[in-house]
mmCIF file of C-alpha atoms in Angstrom:
data_model
loop_
_atom_site.group_PDB
_atom_site.id
_atom_site.type_symbol
_atom_site.label_atom_id
_atom_site.label_comp_id
_atom_site.label_asym_id
_atom_site.label_seq_id
_atom_site.Cartn_x
_atom_site.Cartn_y
_atom_site.Cartn_z
ATOM 1 C CA MET A 1 -46.304 -18.371 106.081
ATOM 2 C CA PRO A 2 -42.965 -19.630 104.714
ATOM 3 C CA LEU A 3 -41.787 -18.551 101.292
ATOM 4 C CA LEU A 4 -41.337 -21.509 98.989
ATOM 5 C CA ARG A 5 -39.072 -21.285 95.987
ATOM 6 C CA VAL A 6 -38.836 -23.815 93.217
ATOM 7 C CA TRP A 7 -35.683 -23.710 91.150
ATOM 8 C CA ASP A 8 -35.743 -25.527 87.833
ATOM 9 C CA SER A 9 -32.589 -26.215 85.933
ATOM 10 C CA PRO A 10 -32.351 -24.315 82.609
ATOM 11 C CA ASP A 11 -32.677 -27.610 80.737
ATOM 12 C CA GLU A 12 -36.102 -28.206 82.292
ATOM 13 C CA ILE A 13 -37.483 -24.736 81.588
ATOM 14 C CA GLY A 14 -37.263 -24.678 77.791
ATOM 15 C CA PHE A 15 -37.981 -21.679 75.589
ATOM 16 C CA ALA A 16 -40.889 -19.293 75.976
ATOM 17 C CA SER A 17 -43.500 -19.461 73.257
ATOM 18 C CA LEU A 18 -44.110 -16.490 70.983
ATOM 19 C CA PRO A 19 -46.772 -14.042 72.177
ATOM 20 C CA SER A 20 -50.257 -14.610 70.836
ATOM 21 C CA ARG A 21 -51.253 -12.402 67.893
ATOM 22 C CA LEU A 22 -47.616 -11.406 67.382
ATOM 23 C CA GLU A 23 -48.080 -10.478 63.705
ATOM 24 C CA THR A 24 -50.913 -8.089 64.550
ATOM 25 C CA LYS A 25 -48.850 -6.482 67.319
ATOM 26 C CA LEU A 26 -45.861 -6.047 64.993
ATOM 27 C CA GLN A 27 -48.035 -4.450 62.303
ATOM 28 C CA VAL A 28 -49.650 -2.021 64.753
ATOM 29 C CA ALA A 29 -46.269 -1.134 66.295
ATOM 30 C CA SER A 30 -44.834 -0.450 62.829
ATOM 31 C CA ARG A 31 -47.701 1.873 61.970
ATOM 32 C CA LEU A 32 -47.544 3.732 65.294
ATOM 33 C CA GLY A 33 -43.773 4.151 65.070
ATOM 34 C CA LYS A 34 -43.589 5.164 61.422
ATOM 35 C CA GLY A 35 -41.511 8.314 61.016
ATOM 36 C CA LEU A 36 -40.319 8.351 64.632
ATOM 37 C CA ALA A 37 -36.650 8.036 65.593
ATOM 38 C CA CYS A 38 -37.319 5.951 68.704
ATOM 39 C CA VAL A 39 -40.514 4.482 70.107
ATOM 40 C CA ARG A 40 -41.448 1.479 72.248
ATOM 41 C CA VAL A 41 -45.016 0.224 72.058
ATOM 42 C CA ASP A 42 -46.336 -1.996 74.860
ATOM 43 C CA PHE A 43 -49.334 -4.219 74.173
ATOM 44 C CA TYR A 44 -51.747 -6.297 76.181
ATOM 45 C CA GLU A 45 -54.780 -8.328 75.222
ATOM 46 C CA ALA A 46 -58.269 -7.987 76.623
ATOM 47 C CA ARG A 47 -61.239 -10.066 75.540
ATOM 48 C CA GLY A 48 -59.344 -11.276 72.492
ATOM 49 C CA ARG A 49 -58.423 -7.792 71.294
ATOM 50 C CA VAL A 50 -54.938 -6.327 70.968
ATOM 51 C CA CYS A 51 -54.702 -3.127 73.037
ATOM 52 C CA CYS A 52 -51.937 -0.558 73.249
ATOM 53 C CA GLY A 53 -50.915 -0.084 76.870
ATOM 54 C CA GLU A 54 -48.166 2.486 76.591
ATOM 55 C CA ILE A 55 -46.039 4.308 74.030
ATOM 56 C CA THR A 56 -42.593 5.439 75.189
ATOM 57 C CA PHE A 57 -40.560 7.927 73.168
ATOM 58 C CA THR A 58 -37.267 7.613 75.062
ATOM 59 C CA ASP A 59 -34.693 4.889 74.987
ATOM 60 C CA ALA A 60 -32.427 3.497 77.710
ATOM 61 C CA ASP A 61 -35.307 3.308 80.233
ATOM 62 C CA ASP A 62 -34.815 7.028 80.719
ATOM 63 C CA CYS A 63 -31.537 6.195 82.496
ATOM 64 C CA LEU A 64 -29.331 7.829 79.897
ATOM 65 C CA ILE A 65 -26.075 9.223 81.271
ATOM 66 C CA LEU A 66 -25.865 12.888 80.343
ATOM 67 C CA LEU A 67 -22.502 14.055 79.029
ATOM 68 C CA PRO A 68 -20.954 16.590 79.225
ATOM 69 C CA PRO A 69 -21.598 17.218 82.943
ATOM 70 C CA ARG A 70 -23.304 20.558 82.322
ATOM 71 C CA ASP A 71 -26.200 18.602 80.823
ATOM 72 C CA GLY A 72 -26.896 17.386 84.369
ATOM 73 C CA MET A 73 -28.051 20.908 85.180
ATOM 74 C CA LEU A 74 -31.337 20.001 83.490
ATOM 75 C CA SER A 75 -32.166 17.688 86.375
ATOM 76 C CA GLU A 76 -31.646 20.523 88.855
ATOM 77 C CA LEU A 77 -34.233 22.805 87.256
ATOM 78 C CA GLU A 78 -37.650 23.088 88.815
ATOM 79 C CA PHE A 79 -40.486 22.970 86.310
ATOM 80 C CA TYR A 80 -43.352 23.633 88.702
#
């Protein structure tokens, strides 16, 4: 089966609409993150309810470059 791609020009795409129930999600995220230095809260909706899918306590997608180089020794340790 051939792969079909449709390319729209940016002018035809427009802007994405705001997520549904955004205010509720922002309020819940604020409460969950209160007092924490860094937190990302992922939401989804099921049957009309706002659900928390994941809470992440690291930034930079866990791809932070460790400096000085000796900090890289942490990745060489075996924790099992």
